[in-house]
Amino acid sequence: MSRFCRLRLYKRKATLIINIKINRRTFIYLIGFFYSSILKSESVCNKTPRQPKGPFFKENKTTSINDLSNNGKATGELIKIEGKILDESCKPYPFCEIDIWQANSYGKYNHKNDFSENKIDEFFYGYKKITSDKNGNYFFTTILPGSYKISKDIVRPPHIHLLIKTKNKKSLTTQIYFKNHPHNKNDFIFNSVKSKSLLEVSLKKSNNIFKGLFNIII
């Protein structure tokens, strides 16, 4: 084989090797790009819908223990709600203040403006302010709230009010509802939002207490 032919063959091999390296490099880059895109698309949390504060809010100035049930003395089914407070990128909000208020198991608020004839439970607190931890985790123990009438024909389903305030001054007022409760379908406040499932919690019994997971996205 002549020197000229050997030179041309060498150049072809070198070009082929360069192309293979570029193709491998491009392939690895594309794999990394698509993988990071998938991770990015998965790291999206849907915001928790806002709900009205209602007429029975009263501010708690200091935080306290995470128990509205008075150590189980309040009448009603004991429940525990827990979850995380996150932003839309699913990153936790640390040390948030959470105001919690609700009706007792008879459907009455511990509030001077609740003029209903529903029964008062002197052992039920009804109002608490708690704080999430450094990872955005929170929990509280309470009793399953009762339904109550707001007019002759309108009954509000069991729900728990929350007001969340982050360290960077963001806030959210919302309500927790209980999945598959029969009064949910006719409640005008619950049905005012499209993503109703983001306001619902499912309860499962564990060691004599019903537990539910409710993540809050601000």
mmCIF file of C-alpha atoms in Angstrom:
data_model
loop_
_atom_site.group_PDB
_atom_site.id
_atom_site.type_symbol
_atom_site.label_atom_id
_atom_site.label_comp_id
_atom_site.label_asym_id
_atom_site.label_seq_id
_atom_site.Cartn_x
_atom_site.Cartn_y
_atom_site.Cartn_z
ATOM 1 C CA MET A 1 0.000 0.000 0.000
ATOM 2 C CA SER A 2 1.409 3.379 -0.963
ATOM 3 C CA ARG A 3 2.214 6.064 1.601
ATOM 4 C CA PHE A 4 -0.587 8.229 0.148
ATOM 5 C CA CYS A 5 -3.197 5.483 0.648
ATOM 6 C CA ARG A 6 -2.004 4.807 4.182
ATOM 7 C CA LEU A 7 -2.267 8.531 4.981
ATOM 8 C CA ARG A 8 -5.849 8.738 3.663
ATOM 9 C CA LEU A 9 -6.826 5.628 5.659
ATOM 10 C CA TYR A 10 -5.311 7.098 8.824
ATOM 11 C CA LYS A 11 -7.250 10.346 8.346
ATOM 12 C CA ARG A 12 -10.510 8.426 7.894
ATOM 13 C CA LYS A 13 -9.907 6.435 11.086
ATOM 14 C CA ALA A 14 -9.065 9.604 13.013
ATOM 15 C CA THR A 15 -12.230 11.328 11.736
ATOM 16 C CA LEU A 16 -14.325 8.288 12.679
ATOM 17 C CA ILE A 17 -12.844 8.206 16.202
ATOM 18 C CA ILE A 18 -13.517 11.950 16.643
ATOM 19 C CA ASN A 19 -17.101 11.515 15.451
ATOM 20 C CA ILE A 20 -17.650 8.600 17.836
ATOM 21 C CA LYS A 21 -16.314 10.648 20.762
ATOM 22 C CA ILE A 22 -18.520 13.607 19.831
ATOM 23 C CA ASN A 23 -21.531 11.347 19.471
ATOM 24 C CA ARG A 24 -20.883 9.730 22.856
ATOM 25 C CA ARG A 25 -20.438 13.146 24.417
ATOM 26 C CA THR A 26 -23.646 14.388 22.806
ATOM 27 C CA PHE A 27 -25.520 11.268 23.906
ATOM 28 C CA ILE A 28 -24.384 11.633 27.508
ATOM 29 C CA TYR A 29 -25.312 15.330 27.447
ATOM 30 C CA LEU A 30 -28.772 14.592 26.077
ATOM 31 C CA ILE A 31 -29.367 11.867 28.657
ATOM 32 C CA GLY A 32 -28.380 14.289 31.416
ATOM 33 C CA PHE A 33 -30.552 17.044 29.956
ATOM 34 C CA PHE A 34 -33.660 14.878 29.710
ATOM 35 C CA TYR A 35 -33.082 13.387 33.170
ATOM 36 C CA SER A 36 -32.769 16.821 34.759
ATOM 37 C CA SER A 37 -35.877 17.950 32.866
ATOM 38 C CA ILE A 38 -37.832 15.004 34.264
ATOM 39 C CA LEU A 39 -36.662 15.783 37.789
ATOM 40 C CA LYS A 40 -37.563 19.430 37.321
ATOM 41 C CA SER A 41 -41.023 18.590 36.041
ATOM 42 C CA GLU A 42 -41.608 16.279 39.009
ATOM 43 C CA SER A 43 -40.543 18.977 41.488
ATOM 44 C CA VAL A 44 -43.690 21.038 41.039
ATOM 45 C CA CYS A 45 -46.223 21.294 43.855
ATOM 46 C CA ASN A 46 -49.732 22.605 43.233
ATOM 47 C CA LYS A 47 -50.687 25.524 45.465
ATOM 48 C CA THR A 48 -53.245 24.902 48.175
ATOM 49 C CA PRO A 49 -56.426 26.821 47.293
ATOM 50 C CA ARG A 50 -57.367 29.800 49.406
ATOM 51 C CA GLN A 51 -60.510 29.715 51.501
ATOM 52 C CA PRO A 52 -62.281 32.455 53.484
ATOM 53 C CA LYS A 53 -61.267 33.090 57.077
ATOM 54 C CA GLY A 54 -64.870 33.135 58.231
ATOM 55 C CA PRO A 55 -66.431 35.044 61.141
ATOM 56 C CA PHE A 56 -65.004 33.011 64.015
ATOM 57 C CA PHE A 57 -61.269 33.716 63.778
ATOM 58 C CA LYS A 58 -59.488 35.033 66.834
ATOM 59 C CA GLU A 59 -55.758 35.496 66.937
ATOM 60 C CA ASN A 60 -53.526 33.555 69.287
ATOM 61 C CA LYS A 61 -50.522 35.678 70.190
ATOM 62 C CA THR A 62 -48.358 32.857 71.521
ATOM 63 C CA THR A 63 -47.650 29.332 70.298
ATOM 64 C CA SER A 64 -48.535 26.337 72.438
ATOM 65 C CA ILE A 65 -48.644 22.549 72.390
ATOM 66 C CA ASN A 66 -50.091 20.902 69.285
ATOM 67 C CA ASP A 67 -53.293 19.658 70.926
ATOM 68 C CA LEU A 68 -56.784 21.131 70.659
ATOM 69 C CA SER A 69 -58.429 18.120 72.317
ATOM 70 C CA ASN A 70 -57.333 18.996 75.869
ATOM 71 C CA ASN A 71 -55.399 15.750 76.149
ATOM 72 C CA GLY A 72 -58.359 13.785 74.823
ATOM 73 C CA LYS A 73 -60.880 15.226 77.301
ATOM 74 C CA ALA A 74 -62.933 16.931 74.572
ATOM 75 C CA THR A 75 -65.978 15.065 73.269
ATOM 76 C CA GLY A 76 -65.603 13.543 69.815
ATOM 77 C CA GLU A 77 -63.483 11.359 67.563
ATOM 78 C CA LEU A 78 -59.785 11.998 68.154
ATOM 79 C CA ILE A 79 -57.824 12.830 64.984
ATOM 80 C CA LYS A 80 -54.250 13.779 64.110
ATOM 81 C CA ILE A 81 -53.419 15.937 61.086
ATOM 82 C CA GLU A 82 -49.827 16.129 59.879
ATOM 83 C CA GLY A 83 -47.946 17.263 56.798
ATOM 84 C CA LYS A 84 -45.379 19.631 55.321
ATOM 85 C CA ILE A 85 -45.457 23.308 54.410
ATOM 86 C CA LEU A 86 -43.806 23.746 51.006
ATOM 87 C CA ASP A 87 -43.338 26.271 48.211
ATOM 88 C CA GLU A 88 -44.291 25.608 44.579
ATOM 89 C CA SER A 89 -40.884 23.989 43.964
ATOM 90 C CA CYS A 90 -41.615 21.551 46.797
ATOM 91 C CA LYS A 91 -38.980 23.132 49.046
ATOM 92 C CA PRO A 92 -39.929 23.309 52.726
ATOM 93 C CA TYR A 93 -40.833 26.505 54.547
ATOM 94 C CA PRO A 94 -39.197 26.308 58.004
ATOM 95 C CA PHE A 95 -40.639 27.663 61.245
ATOM 96 C CA CYS A 96 -44.025 28.804 59.943
ATOM 97 C CA GLU A 97 -46.719 30.040 62.310
ATOM 98 C CA ILE A 98 -50.015 28.163 61.943
ATOM 99 C CA ASP A 99 -53.259 29.386 63.473
ATOM 100 C CA ILE A 100 -55.847 26.600 63.798
ATOM 101 C CA TRP A 101 -59.521 27.026 64.673
ATOM 102 C CA GLN A 102 -62.613 24.886 64.286
ATOM 103 C CA ALA A 103 -66.028 23.982 65.684
ATOM 104 C CA ASN A 104 -66.348 21.342 68.378
ATOM 105 C CA SER A 105 -67.926 17.947 67.725
ATOM 106 C CA TYR A 106 -71.391 19.515 68.161
ATOM 107 C CA GLY A 107 -70.698 22.132 65.496
ATOM 108 C CA LYS A 108 -70.150 25.120 67.806
ATOM 109 C CA TYR A 109 -67.177 27.519 67.903
ATOM 110 C CA ASN A 110 -65.675 28.770 71.130
ATOM 111 C CA HIS A 111 -66.341 32.336 69.959
ATOM 112 C CA LYS A 112 -68.541 35.148 71.241
ATOM 113 C CA ASN A 113 -70.136 35.596 67.801
ATOM 114 C CA ASP A 114 -71.366 32.009 67.511
ATOM 115 C CA PHE A 115 -75.006 32.453 68.510
ATOM 116 C CA SER A 116 -76.099 28.962 67.505
ATOM 117 C CA GLU A 117 -77.874 26.708 69.972
ATOM 118 C CA ASN A 118 -75.351 23.929 69.379
ATOM 119 C CA LYS A 119 -73.870 22.469 72.539
ATOM 120 C CA ILE A 120 -70.757 23.961 74.134
ATOM 121 C CA ASP A 121 -67.877 21.623 75.017
ATOM 122 C CA GLU A 122 -66.036 23.212 77.934
ATOM 123 C CA PHE A 123 -63.123 20.794 77.508
ATOM 124 C CA PHE A 124 -62.465 21.668 73.865
ATOM 125 C CA TYR A 125 -59.980 24.465 73.173
ATOM 126 C CA GLY A 126 -61.036 25.238 69.598
ATOM 127 C CA TYR A 127 -58.083 27.574 68.905
ATOM 128 C CA LYS A 128 -54.324 27.034 68.772
ATOM 129 C CA LYS A 129 -51.192 28.576 67.287
ATOM 130 C CA ILE A 130 -48.379 26.135 66.484
ATOM 131 C CA THR A 131 -45.049 26.264 64.615
ATOM 132 C CA SER A 132 -43.636 24.005 61.919
ATOM 133 C CA ASP A 133 -40.102 22.647 62.367
ATOM 134 C CA LYS A 134 -36.957 23.481 60.368
ATOM 135 C CA ASN A 135 -38.020 21.047 57.616
ATOM 136 C CA GLY A 136 -41.538 22.442 57.299
ATOM 137 C CA ASN A 137 -43.152 19.548 59.184
ATOM 138 C CA TYR A 138 -46.198 20.217 61.323
ATOM 139 C CA PHE A 139 -48.846 18.233 63.172
ATOM 140 C CA PHE A 140 -51.696 18.753 65.591
ATOM 141 C CA THR A 141 -54.186 16.627 67.485
ATOM 142 C CA THR A 142 -57.852 17.587 67.669
ATOM 143 C CA ILE A 143 -61.335 16.107 67.394
ATOM 144 C CA LEU A 144 -63.391 15.648 64.253
ATOM 145 C CA PRO A 145 -65.432 18.867 63.955
ATOM 146 C CA GLY A 146 -69.192 18.714 63.651
ATOM 147 C CA SER A 147 -71.349 20.077 60.842
ATOM 148 C CA TYR A 148 -73.460 23.158 61.525
ATOM 149 C CA LYS A 149 -76.226 25.156 59.875
ATOM 150 C CA ILE A 150 -75.597 28.676 58.632
ATOM 151 C CA SER A 151 -79.173 29.059 57.397
ATOM 152 C CA LYS A 152 -82.352 27.008 57.242
ATOM 153 C CA ASP A 153 -81.204 25.132 54.133
ATOM 154 C CA ILE A 154 -77.401 25.424 54.204
ATOM 155 C CA VAL A 155 -75.211 23.108 56.284
ATOM 156 C CA ARG A 156 -71.450 23.499 56.401
ATOM 157 C CA PRO A 157 -69.510 20.211 56.348
ATOM 158 C CA PRO A 158 -66.873 19.404 58.965
ATOM 159 C CA HIS A 159 -63.798 21.541 58.318
ATOM 160 C CA ILE A 160 -60.740 22.984 60.039
ATOM 161 C CA HIS A 161 -59.494 26.528 59.430
ATOM 162 C CA LEU A 162 -55.789 27.265 58.968
ATOM 163 C CA LEU A 163 -53.864 30.525 58.675
ATOM 164 C CA ILE A 164 -50.216 29.962 57.752
ATOM 165 C CA LYS A 165 -47.530 32.658 57.878
ATOM 166 C CA THR A 166 -43.986 32.061 56.605
ATOM 167 C CA LYS A 167 -40.795 33.762 57.734
ATOM 168 C CA ASN A 168 -40.635 35.706 54.446
ATOM 169 C CA LYS A 169 -44.085 37.222 55.091
ATOM 170 C CA LYS A 170 -46.129 34.981 52.794
ATOM 171 C CA SER A 171 -49.481 33.838 54.139
ATOM 172 C CA LEU A 172 -52.326 31.500 53.260
ATOM 173 C CA THR A 173 -55.796 31.111 54.722
ATOM 174 C CA THR A 174 -57.435 27.804 53.872
ATOM 175 C CA GLN A 175 -59.682 25.035 55.191
ATOM 176 C CA ILE A 176 -59.271 21.272 55.557
ATOM 177 C CA TYR A 177 -62.231 19.095 54.535
ATOM 178 C CA PHE A 178 -62.743 15.375 55.059
ATOM 179 C CA LYS A 179 -62.895 13.193 51.980
ATOM 180 C CA ASN A 180 -66.269 11.691 51.016
ATOM 181 C CA HIS A 181 -68.254 13.502 53.689
ATOM 182 C CA PRO A 182 -71.842 13.776 52.350
ATOM 183 C CA HIS A 183 -72.114 17.526 53.065
ATOM 184 C CA ASN A 184 -69.087 18.347 50.884
ATOM 185 C CA LYS A 185 -70.981 18.068 47.602
ATOM 186 C CA ASN A 186 -73.462 20.809 48.549
ATOM 187 C CA ASP A 187 -71.049 23.212 50.243
ATOM 188 C CA PHE A 188 -70.679 26.416 48.217
ATOM 189 C CA ILE A 189 -67.318 27.347 49.784
ATOM 190 C CA PHE A 190 -65.724 23.943 49.189
ATOM 191 C CA ASN A 191 -67.102 23.814 45.644
ATOM 192 C CA SER A 192 -65.897 27.320 44.799
ATOM 193 C CA VAL A 193 -62.463 25.912 43.871
ATOM 194 C CA LYS A 194 -61.562 23.656 40.941
ATOM 195 C CA SER A 195 -58.888 21.598 42.692
ATOM 196 C CA LYS A 196 -61.090 20.389 45.526
ATOM 197 C CA SER A 197 -58.901 17.341 46.167
ATOM 198 C CA LEU A 198 -56.148 19.699 47.396
ATOM 199 C CA LEU A 199 -58.415 20.649 50.303
ATOM 200 C CA GLU A 200 -59.407 17.122 51.312
ATOM 201 C CA VAL A 201 -57.810 14.755 53.783
ATOM 202 C CA SER A 202 -58.422 11.013 54.106
ATOM 203 C CA LEU A 203 -58.487 9.624 57.632
ATOM 204 C CA LYS A 204 -57.188 6.171 58.552
ATOM 205 C CA LYS A 205 -57.397 4.686 62.026
ATOM 206 C CA SER A 206 -54.162 3.761 63.778
ATOM 207 C CA ASN A 207 -53.812 2.991 67.508
ATOM 208 C CA ASN A 208 -57.186 4.447 68.542
ATOM 209 C CA ILE A 209 -56.714 7.683 66.603
ATOM 210 C CA PHE A 210 -57.620 8.680 63.047
ATOM 211 C CA LYS A 211 -54.667 10.111 61.118
ATOM 212 C CA GLY A 212 -54.599 12.213 57.972
ATOM 213 C CA LEU A 213 -51.899 13.747 55.743
ATOM 214 C CA PHE A 214 -52.380 17.329 54.565
ATOM 215 C CA ASN A 215 -49.480 19.077 52.812
ATOM 216 C CA ILE A 216 -49.757 22.850 52.451
ATOM 217 C CA ILE A 217 -48.303 24.542 49.373
ATOM 218 C CA ILE A 218 -47.880 28.323 49.492
#
